[in-house]
Tab-separated table of C-alpha atoms and ligand atoms in Angstrom:
chain	number	residue	atom	x	y	z
A	1	MET	CA	9.696	-38.291	-21.279
A	2	PRO	CA	8.948	-36.849	-17.503
A	3	LYS	CA	6.437	-34.973	-16.900
A	4	ARG	CA	8.023	-31.473	-16.261
A	5	ILE	CA	6.615	-30.798	-13.103
A	6	ALA	CA	6.706	-26.677	-11.443
A	7	ILE	CA	5.596	-25.448	-7.748
A	8	CYS	CA	4.270	-22.052	-7.780
A	9	PRO	CA	5.065	-21.646	-3.721
A	10	GLY	CA	3.458	-18.857	-1.460
A	11	SER	CA	1.850	-18.346	1.429
A	12	PHE	CA	-1.314	-17.371	-1.242
A	13	ASP	CA	-3.280	-15.361	1.850
A	14	PRO	CA	-4.708	-14.381	-0.125
A	15	ILE	CA	-4.210	-15.420	-3.516
A	16	THR	CA	-4.060	-12.511	-5.589
A	17	LYS	CA	-4.766	-11.143	-9.591
A	18	GLY	CA	-0.717	-10.817	-9.321
A	19	HIS	CA	-0.136	-15.056	-8.159
A	20	LEU	CA	-2.916	-16.147	-10.579
A	21	ASP	CA	-1.278	-14.599	-13.845
A	22	ILE	CA	2.341	-16.404	-12.265
A	23	ILE	CA	0.343	-19.782	-12.158
A	24	ARG	CA	-1.126	-19.002	-15.555
A	25	ARG	CA	2.337	-17.662	-17.312
A	26	ALA	CA	3.815	-20.904	-15.405
A	27	ALA	CA	1.023	-23.526	-17.024
A	28	GLY	CA	2.311	-22.287	-19.709
A	29	LEU	CA	5.609	-23.283	-19.895
A	30	PHE	CA	5.118	-26.920	-17.659
A	31	ASP	CA	2.883	-29.952	-18.250
A	32	GLU	CA	1.761	-29.606	-14.305
A	33	VAL	CA	1.942	-26.695	-12.161
A	34	VAL	CA	1.508	-27.340	-8.275
A	35	VAL	CA	0.173	-24.404	-6.522
A	36	LEU	CA	1.643	-25.238	-3.353
A	37	ILE	CA	0.220	-23.405	0.190
A	38	MET	CA	2.636	-23.446	2.257
A	39	VAL	CA	3.312	-22.098	5.931
A	40	ASN	CA	5.722	-18.992	6.035
A	41	TYR	CA	7.261	-18.946	9.622
A	42	THR	CA	8.494	-15.474	9.561
A	43	LYS	CA	4.650	-14.456	9.342
A	44	ALA	CA	2.874	-14.502	12.635
A	45	ALA	CA	-0.094	-15.451	11.603
A	46	THR	CA	-2.468	-15.823	8.358
A	47	ALA	CA	-5.633	-14.307	8.093
A	48	PHE	CA	-7.318	-17.367	6.594
A	49	THR	CA	-6.636	-20.213	7.455
A	50	ALA	CA	-4.894	-23.293	5.543
A	51	GLU	CA	-8.066	-25.010	4.288
A	52	GLU	CA	-9.962	-21.468	2.878
A	53	ARG	CA	-6.464	-20.853	1.397
A	54	VAL	CA	-6.250	-24.026	-0.435
A	55	ASP	CA	-10.026	-23.329	-1.538
A	56	MET	CA	-10.030	-19.943	-2.703
A	57	ALA	CA	-6.900	-21.182	-5.091
A	58	ARG	CA	-8.781	-23.776	-5.943
A	59	ARG	CA	-11.689	-22.104	-7.028
A	60	VAL	CA	-9.898	-19.030	-8.772
A	61	THR	CA	-7.187	-21.925	-10.861
A	62	ARG	CA	-10.529	-24.346	-11.630
A	63	GLY	CA	-10.304	-23.342	-15.695
A	64	ILE	CA	-6.304	-24.236	-15.969
A	65	PRO	CA	-6.488	-28.010	-16.706
A	66	ASN	CA	-2.959	-28.566	-15.738
A	67	VAL	CA	-2.742	-26.987	-12.228
A	68	ARG	CA	-3.448	-28.726	-9.135
A	69	VAL	CA	-3.798	-27.124	-5.673
A	70	ASP	CA	-1.788	-28.822	-2.529
A	71	PHE	CA	-0.910	-28.050	1.071
A	72	TYR	CA	2.365	-28.906	2.780
A	73	ALA	CA	3.304	-27.336	6.208
A	74	GLY	CA	7.209	-28.431	5.754
A	75	LEU	CA	9.804	-27.711	4.207
A	76	LEU	CA	9.581	-26.434	0.135
A	77	ALA	CA	12.868	-28.827	-1.022
A	78	ASP	CA	10.978	-32.252	0.459
A	79	TYR	CA	8.209	-31.729	-1.082
A	80	ALA	CA	9.759	-31.120	-4.662
A	81	ARG	CA	11.543	-33.925	-3.987
A	82	GLU	CA	8.680	-36.510	-3.044
A	83	ALA	CA	6.507	-34.583	-6.035
A	84	GLY	CA	9.544	-35.207	-8.622
A	85	ALA	CA	9.402	-31.488	-9.475
A	86	CYS	CA	11.906	-30.068	-11.305
A	87	THR	CA	11.384	-25.996	-11.217
A	88	LEU	CA	9.662	-23.414	-8.748
A	89	VAL	CA	8.032	-20.632	-10.307
A	90	LYS	CA	8.187	-17.085	-8.661
A	91	GLY	CA	7.299	-13.898	-9.257
A	92	LEU	CA	8.919	-10.594	-9.317
A	93	ARG	CA	7.910	-7.108	-8.617
A	94	ALA	CA	10.706	-4.914	-7.764
A	95	VAL	CA	14.370	-5.027	-6.768
A	96	THR	CA	12.834	-4.880	-3.329
A	97	ASP	CA	11.527	-8.903	-3.387
A	98	PHE	CA	15.400	-9.952	-5.111
A	99	GLU	CA	17.680	-10.378	-1.958
A	100	TYR	CA	15.035	-12.625	0.403
A	101	GLU	CA	13.802	-14.427	-3.033
A	102	PHE	CA	17.684	-14.793	-3.745
A	103	GLN	CA	18.165	-16.350	-0.634
A	104	MET	CA	15.070	-18.498	-0.200
A	105	ALA	CA	16.482	-20.142	-4.106
A	106	LEU	CA	20.070	-20.555	-3.037
A	107	THR	CA	18.809	-22.056	-0.006
A	108	ASN	CA	16.005	-24.610	-1.744
A	109	LYS	CA	19.149	-25.405	-4.091
A	110	LYS	CA	21.167	-26.587	-0.755
A	111	LEU	CA	18.431	-28.533	-0.130
A	112	TYR	CA	17.816	-30.338	-3.088
A	113	PRO	CA	20.464	-29.391	-5.912
A	114	LYS	CA	18.169	-30.959	-8.896
A	115	LEU	CA	15.752	-28.285	-8.014
A	116	GLU	CA	16.022	-24.846	-10.084
A	117	THR	CA	13.944	-21.619	-9.137
A	118	LEU	CA	12.670	-19.509	-12.145
A	119	PHE	CA	11.964	-15.805	-11.559
A	120	LEU	CA	9.048	-14.582	-13.947
A	121	THR	CA	8.892	-11.006	-13.724
A	122	THR	CA	5.429	-9.411	-12.943
A	123	ASP	CA	3.040	-8.186	-14.961
A	124	ILE	CA	3.485	-4.349	-15.365
A	125	GLN	CA	-0.260	-3.726	-13.804
A	126	HIS	CA	-0.047	-6.267	-10.993
A	127	MET	CA	3.580	-4.727	-9.698
A	128	TYR	CA	2.195	-2.805	-6.163
A	129	LEU	CA	-0.090	-6.072	-5.858
A	130	SER	CA	0.514	-8.325	-2.875
A	131	SER	CA	-1.780	-10.205	-0.717
A	132	SER	CA	-0.790	-7.907	2.750
A	133	VAL	CA	-2.000	-4.592	0.073
A	134	VAL	CA	-5.293	-6.514	-0.636
A	135	ARG	CA	-5.764	-7.476	3.291
A	136	GLN	CA	-4.730	-3.952	3.923
A	137	VAL	CA	-6.990	-2.254	2.129
A	138	ALA	CA	-10.177	-4.925	2.711
A	139	SER	CA	-9.521	-4.177	6.331
A	140	PHE	CA	-10.080	-0.907	6.211
A	141	GLY	CA	-13.663	-1.379	3.685
A	142	GLY	CA	-11.871	-0.006	0.392
A	143	ASP	CA	-12.519	-1.408	-2.976
A	144	ILE	CA	-10.470	-4.981	-3.523
A	145	SER	CA	-12.378	-6.077	-7.068
A	146	GLU	CA	-9.203	-4.799	-9.180
A	147	PHE	CA	-6.667	-6.823	-6.830
A	148	VAL	CA	-8.708	-10.388	-6.118
A	149	CYS	CA	-11.041	-12.827	-8.795
A	150	PRO	CA	-14.412	-11.940	-8.852
A	151	GLU	CA	-14.452	-15.807	-7.207
A	152	VAL	CA	-13.014	-15.453	-4.039
A	153	LEU	CA	-13.979	-11.504	-3.503
A	154	GLN	CA	-16.811	-12.166	-1.763
A	155	ASP	CA	-15.194	-14.389	0.988
A	156	ILE	CA	-12.323	-11.776	1.477
A	157	VAL	CA	-14.604	-8.701	2.370
A	158	ALA	CA	-16.911	-11.028	4.549
A	159	ARG	CA	-13.420	-12.100	6.362
A	160	LEU	CA	-11.626	-8.446	6.558
A	161	ALA	CA	-14.042	-6.124	5.843
A	162	PRO	CA	-14.808	-3.683	8.886
A	163	GLY	CA	-18.351	-2.976	10.655
A	164	PRO	CA	-20.472	-0.197	9.542
A	165	PRO	CA	-18.496	2.941	9.423
A	166	GLY	CA	-17.980	5.115	12.878
A	167	PRO	CA	-17.009	8.452	13.061
A	168	VAL	CA	-13.888	9.647	11.426
A	169	ARG	CA	-11.337	9.637	13.893
A	170	ARG	CA	-8.231	12.044	13.947
A	171	GLU	CA	-5.191	12.519	15.751
A	172	PRO	CA	-5.120	14.489	18.783
A	173	GLN	CA	-3.925	18.436	17.685
A	174	THR	CA	-1.269	19.196	20.195
B	201	PNS	O1	3.791	-15.654	-0.356
B	201	PNS	P1	4.914	-16.159	1.086
B	201	PNS	O2	4.865	-16.008	2.642
B	201	PNS	O3	6.010	-15.091	0.457
B	201	PNS	O4	5.981	-17.416	0.516
B	201	PNS	C1	7.192	-18.080	1.201
B	201	PNS	C2	6.579	-19.455	1.249
B	201	PNS	C3	5.658	-20.080	2.002
B	201	PNS	C4	7.113	-20.420	-0.169
B	201	PNS	C5	8.660	-19.702	1.853
B	201	PNS	O5	8.491	-18.957	2.895
B	201	PNS	C6	8.670	-21.069	2.245
B	201	PNS	O6	9.646	-22.000	1.313
B	201	PNS	N1	8.111	-22.164	3.467
B	201	PNS	C7	8.440	-23.238	3.402
B	201	PNS	C8	9.544	-23.567	4.300
B	201	PNS	C9	10.827	-23.657	3.798
B	201	PNS	O7	11.006	-24.388	2.710
B	201	PNS	N2	11.875	-22.699	4.152
B	201	PNS	C10	12.951	-22.858	3.065
B	201	PNS	C11	13.043	-21.991	2.213
B	201	PNS	S1	13.891	-20.428	3.244
């Protein structure tokens, strides 16, 4: 029987504990899972380079034998066809994710009709979590150790944390 290959696609800027939960669960459902670091054309810039995002995803998933990490700057449907993947696995956090994910799933199906999209509901403890929440909290010097894996915590803090605190700034009273 051919191997059943799934892809977990995303920007992973950076990879969070929420992503890892979805990747682990996908790894339990498929023979092989590709964590595919991609370019999201709706986002202006990334905080981490493609190489850094790949490297962080590799470190975080090292202990899961049927997971590999790759980067692709083209269409997800083309990569899936080339890789012989049957399914895209995505995490759904809330209704707000749904419209965007539904549109992407339909587009990918149009581009490669054999490709299914499987939505896994996110673990309740990760409902609020996203890469942008991580970037925002880290940029203000907040504690992100609950949000990201220890293997990548220092990299993220080193890139995003502010310098020593200055005076608290308040908006002028009018
Ligand atoms: O983590 P993100 O940023 O929500 O992931 C979105 C991503 C990267 C999976 C999506 O932007 C994507 O698939 N990019 C590759 C280009 C592509 O295939 N676009 C067509 C689907 S609408």
